[in-house]
Amino acid sequence: MASFGTGILSIGTILGCLALPPLAERWGRKVTLALYFVIMLVAIMLSFGWAFYLPVGTALPAFIAALFLLGIGGGNFAAFSLWLPELFGTEIRATAFAFCTSVGRFAGAGVNFALAAAVTAFGTLGTPVALTAFAFALGLLLIPFARETRGEVLPD
């Protein structure tokens, strides 16, 4: 079942990644990223805050369905490959791209320890993981401050 769930999550992620560029061209980078963040917020809360706690027999199908939605939202990473090069000039583009896509990994390493402590404190996995959805809520608050680059050429 774990392999099946991983496959469903992966298929959703691939579809989410493929859908993102046309959506970003149609609606803009900010709106598209906000949509994907909403999907992630809802999918994390559904999968770990709701489906994870359903009774045996109904939990697994609901969790697997939520994993597909989680995969779709996980396609948000495609936005960074599309959007970040448009934000920086040629002289700094590669360095800025590498920094922007890597700096969060350092924070993420610390989040793993905090999540482990929360699992210990709560005595369960579902609620602490569901609470990670609030990172996407914070992202939604920050997106309006980002620069929209739809229709612009790459800076020199």
mmCIF file of C-alpha atoms in Angstrom:
data_model
loop_
_atom_site.group_PDB
_atom_site.id
_atom_site.type_symbol
_atom_site.label_atom_id
_atom_site.label_comp_id
_atom_site.label_asym_id
_atom_site.label_seq_id
_atom_site.Cartn_x
_atom_site.Cartn_y
_atom_site.Cartn_z
ATOM 1 C CA MET A 1 0.000 0.000 0.000
ATOM 2 C CA ALA A 2 2.900 2.345 0.712
ATOM 3 C CA SER A 3 4.205 1.840 -2.828
ATOM 4 C CA PHE A 4 0.725 2.343 -4.258
ATOM 5 C CA GLY A 5 0.299 5.560 -2.241
ATOM 6 C CA THR A 6 3.699 6.791 -3.358
ATOM 7 C CA GLY A 7 2.743 6.063 -6.963
ATOM 8 C CA ILE A 8 -0.522 7.995 -6.616
ATOM 9 C CA LEU A 9 1.348 10.923 -5.020
ATOM 10 C CA SER A 10 3.947 10.839 -7.824
ATOM 11 C CA ILE A 11 1.339 10.771 -10.589
ATOM 12 C CA GLY A 12 -0.373 13.761 -8.988
ATOM 13 C CA THR A 13 2.946 15.600 -8.743
ATOM 14 C CA ILE A 14 3.785 14.951 -12.389
ATOM 15 C CA LEU A 15 0.355 16.188 -13.481
ATOM 16 C CA GLY A 16 0.701 19.234 -11.214
ATOM 17 C CA CYS A 17 4.113 20.043 -12.700
ATOM 18 C CA LEU A 18 2.842 19.655 -16.260
ATOM 19 C CA ALA A 19 -0.196 21.850 -15.608
ATOM 20 C CA LEU A 20 1.698 24.678 -13.928
ATOM 21 C CA PRO A 21 3.456 26.366 -16.904
ATOM 22 C CA PRO A 22 0.281 26.833 -18.997
ATOM 23 C CA LEU A 23 -1.572 28.069 -15.917
ATOM 24 C CA ALA A 24 1.245 30.501 -15.097
ATOM 25 C CA GLU A 25 1.184 31.829 -18.651
ATOM 26 C CA ARG A 26 -2.579 32.273 -18.563
ATOM 27 C CA TRP A 27 -3.130 33.615 -15.014
ATOM 28 C CA GLY A 28 0.320 34.859 -14.043
ATOM 29 C CA ARG A 29 2.938 33.459 -11.696
ATOM 30 C CA LYS A 30 1.513 34.912 -8.476
ATOM 31 C CA VAL A 31 -2.051 33.683 -8.984
ATOM 32 C CA THR A 32 -0.865 30.253 -10.089
ATOM 33 C CA LEU A 33 1.472 29.845 -7.137
ATOM 34 C CA ALA A 34 -1.319 30.993 -4.796
ATOM 35 C CA LEU A 35 -3.636 28.356 -6.292
ATOM 36 C CA TYR A 36 -1.034 25.647 -5.744
ATOM 37 C CA PHE A 37 -0.435 26.839 -2.169
ATOM 38 C CA VAL A 38 -4.188 26.628 -1.471
ATOM 39 C CA ILE A 39 -4.214 23.090 -2.878
ATOM 40 C CA MET A 40 -1.276 22.159 -0.643
ATOM 41 C CA LEU A 41 -2.856 23.724 2.429
ATOM 42 C CA VAL A 42 -6.142 21.872 1.866
ATOM 43 C CA ALA A 43 -4.489 18.592 0.863
ATOM 44 C CA ILE A 44 -2.193 18.488 3.910
ATOM 45 C CA MET A 45 -5.079 19.221 6.244
ATOM 46 C CA LEU A 46 -7.328 16.680 4.502
ATOM 47 C CA SER A 47 -4.745 13.910 4.388
ATOM 48 C CA PHE A 48 -3.190 14.237 7.838
ATOM 49 C CA GLY A 49 -5.793 16.201 9.803
ATOM 50 C CA TRP A 50 -8.866 14.311 8.598
ATOM 51 C CA ALA A 51 -8.271 11.114 6.599
ATOM 52 C CA PHE A 52 -5.461 9.986 8.892
ATOM 53 C CA TYR A 53 -7.957 9.775 11.768
ATOM 54 C CA LEU A 54 -10.875 8.102 9.996
ATOM 55 C CA PRO A 55 -11.920 4.627 11.169
ATOM 56 C CA VAL A 56 -10.177 1.566 9.800
ATOM 57 C CA GLY A 57 -11.680 0.636 6.451
ATOM 58 C CA THR A 58 -12.439 4.195 5.392
ATOM 59 C CA ALA A 59 -9.156 5.884 6.314
ATOM 60 C CA LEU A 60 -6.958 4.330 3.651
ATOM 61 C CA PRO A 61 -9.090 5.136 0.568
ATOM 62 C CA ALA A 62 -9.611 8.717 1.798
ATOM 63 C CA PHE A 63 -5.907 9.110 2.570
ATOM 64 C CA ILE A 64 -4.902 7.760 -0.869
ATOM 65 C CA ALA A 65 -7.313 10.187 -2.574
ATOM 66 C CA ALA A 66 -5.877 13.052 -0.516
ATOM 67 C CA LEU A 67 -2.372 11.955 -1.551
ATOM 68 C CA PHE A 68 -3.279 12.520 -5.193
ATOM 69 C CA LEU A 69 -4.415 16.058 -4.360
ATOM 70 C CA LEU A 70 -1.238 16.532 -2.322
ATOM 71 C CA GLY A 71 0.758 15.500 -5.394
ATOM 72 C CA ILE A 72 -1.069 18.015 -7.602
ATOM 73 C CA GLY A 73 -0.254 20.783 -5.136
ATOM 74 C CA GLY A 74 3.328 19.543 -4.907
ATOM 75 C CA GLY A 75 3.696 20.599 -8.515
ATOM 76 C CA ASN A 76 4.219 24.091 -7.068
ATOM 77 C CA PHE A 77 7.957 23.423 -7.256
ATOM 78 C CA ALA A 78 7.717 23.783 -11.033
ATOM 79 C CA ALA A 79 6.843 27.445 -10.472
ATOM 80 C CA PHE A 80 10.303 28.152 -9.142
ATOM 81 C CA SER A 81 12.026 26.747 -12.233
ATOM 82 C CA LEU A 82 9.806 28.970 -14.331
ATOM 83 C CA TRP A 83 9.672 32.121 -12.226
ATOM 84 C CA LEU A 84 13.078 32.496 -10.541
ATOM 85 C CA PRO A 85 15.104 32.961 -13.757
ATOM 86 C CA GLU A 86 12.696 35.751 -14.696
ATOM 87 C CA LEU A 87 13.454 37.623 -11.488
ATOM 88 C CA PHE A 88 17.241 37.934 -11.796
ATOM 89 C CA GLY A 89 19.649 39.347 -14.367
ATOM 90 C CA THR A 90 22.185 37.182 -16.186
ATOM 91 C CA GLU A 91 25.097 38.230 -13.959
ATOM 92 C CA ILE A 92 23.464 36.747 -10.857
ATOM 93 C CA ARG A 93 20.783 34.394 -12.223
ATOM 94 C CA ALA A 94 22.493 31.059 -11.516
ATOM 95 C CA THR A 95 23.650 32.078 -8.043
ATOM 96 C CA ALA A 96 20.248 33.547 -7.131
ATOM 97 C CA PHE A 97 18.416 30.486 -8.444
ATOM 98 C CA ALA A 98 20.680 28.161 -6.445
ATOM 99 C CA PHE A 99 20.295 30.262 -3.301
ATOM 100 C CA CYS A 100 16.511 30.558 -3.556
ATOM 101 C CA THR A 101 15.997 26.854 -4.177
ATOM 102 C CA SER A 102 18.431 25.774 -1.454
ATOM 103 C CA VAL A 103 18.071 28.168 1.480
ATOM 104 C CA GLY A 104 14.724 26.706 2.491
ATOM 105 C CA ARG A 105 16.317 23.289 2.840
ATOM 106 C CA PHE A 106 18.316 24.550 5.827
ATOM 107 C CA ALA A 107 15.132 25.730 7.522
ATOM 108 C CA GLY A 108 13.478 22.460 6.520
ATOM 109 C CA ALA A 109 16.176 20.500 8.318
ATOM 110 C CA GLY A 110 15.263 22.294 11.534
ATOM 111 C CA VAL A 111 11.562 21.754 10.882
ATOM 112 C CA ASN A 112 12.202 17.993 10.847
ATOM 113 C CA PHE A 113 13.463 18.168 14.435
ATOM 114 C CA ALA A 114 10.543 20.389 15.475
ATOM 115 C CA LEU A 115 8.115 17.978 13.808
ATOM 116 C CA ALA A 116 9.662 15.034 15.643
ATOM 117 C CA ALA A 117 9.268 16.905 18.942
ATOM 118 C CA ALA A 118 5.640 17.727 18.071
ATOM 119 C CA VAL A 119 4.897 14.070 17.267
ATOM 120 C CA THR A 120 6.308 13.147 20.675
ATOM 121 C CA ALA A 121 4.309 15.891 22.413
ATOM 122 C CA PHE A 122 1.024 15.121 20.617
ATOM 123 C CA GLY A 123 1.513 11.361 20.722
ATOM 124 C CA THR A 124 0.426 11.111 17.087
ATOM 125 C CA LEU A 125 1.763 11.842 13.608
ATOM 126 C CA GLY A 126 -1.351 13.284 11.937
ATOM 127 C CA THR A 127 -1.929 16.520 13.823
ATOM 128 C CA PRO A 128 1.681 17.773 13.766
ATOM 129 C CA VAL A 129 1.964 17.069 10.040
ATOM 130 C CA ALA A 130 -1.431 18.720 9.429
ATOM 131 C CA LEU A 131 -0.123 21.821 11.198
ATOM 132 C CA THR A 132 2.653 22.135 8.615
ATOM 133 C CA ALA A 133 -0.068 23.328 6.230
ATOM 134 C CA PHE A 134 0.195 26.724 7.890
ATOM 135 C CA ALA A 135 3.512 27.251 6.096
ATOM 136 C CA PHE A 136 1.440 27.537 2.914
ATOM 137 C CA ALA A 137 -0.911 29.985 4.633
ATOM 138 C CA LEU A 138 2.137 32.125 5.400
ATOM 139 C CA GLY A 139 3.218 31.765 1.770
ATOM 140 C CA LEU A 140 -0.201 33.003 0.658
ATOM 141 C CA LEU A 141 0.311 36.126 2.750
ATOM 142 C CA LEU A 142 3.721 36.742 1.134
ATOM 143 C CA ILE A 143 2.819 36.126 -2.527
ATOM 144 C CA PRO A 144 1.228 39.571 -3.030
ATOM 145 C CA PHE A 145 4.618 41.153 -2.322
ATOM 146 C CA ALA A 146 6.332 39.171 -5.099
ATOM 147 C CA ARG A 147 6.986 40.618 -8.546
ATOM 148 C CA GLU A 148 4.778 39.342 -11.363
ATOM 149 C CA THR A 149 6.822 38.525 -14.487
ATOM 150 C CA ARG A 150 4.202 37.131 -16.870
ATOM 151 C CA GLY A 151 4.775 38.512 -20.337
ATOM 152 C CA GLU A 152 8.178 39.972 -19.509
ATOM 153 C CA VAL A 153 11.409 38.945 -21.223
ATOM 154 C CA LEU A 154 14.299 37.563 -19.207
ATOM 155 C CA PRO A 155 16.351 40.404 -17.719
ATOM 156 C CA ASP A 156 19.799 40.879 -19.230
#
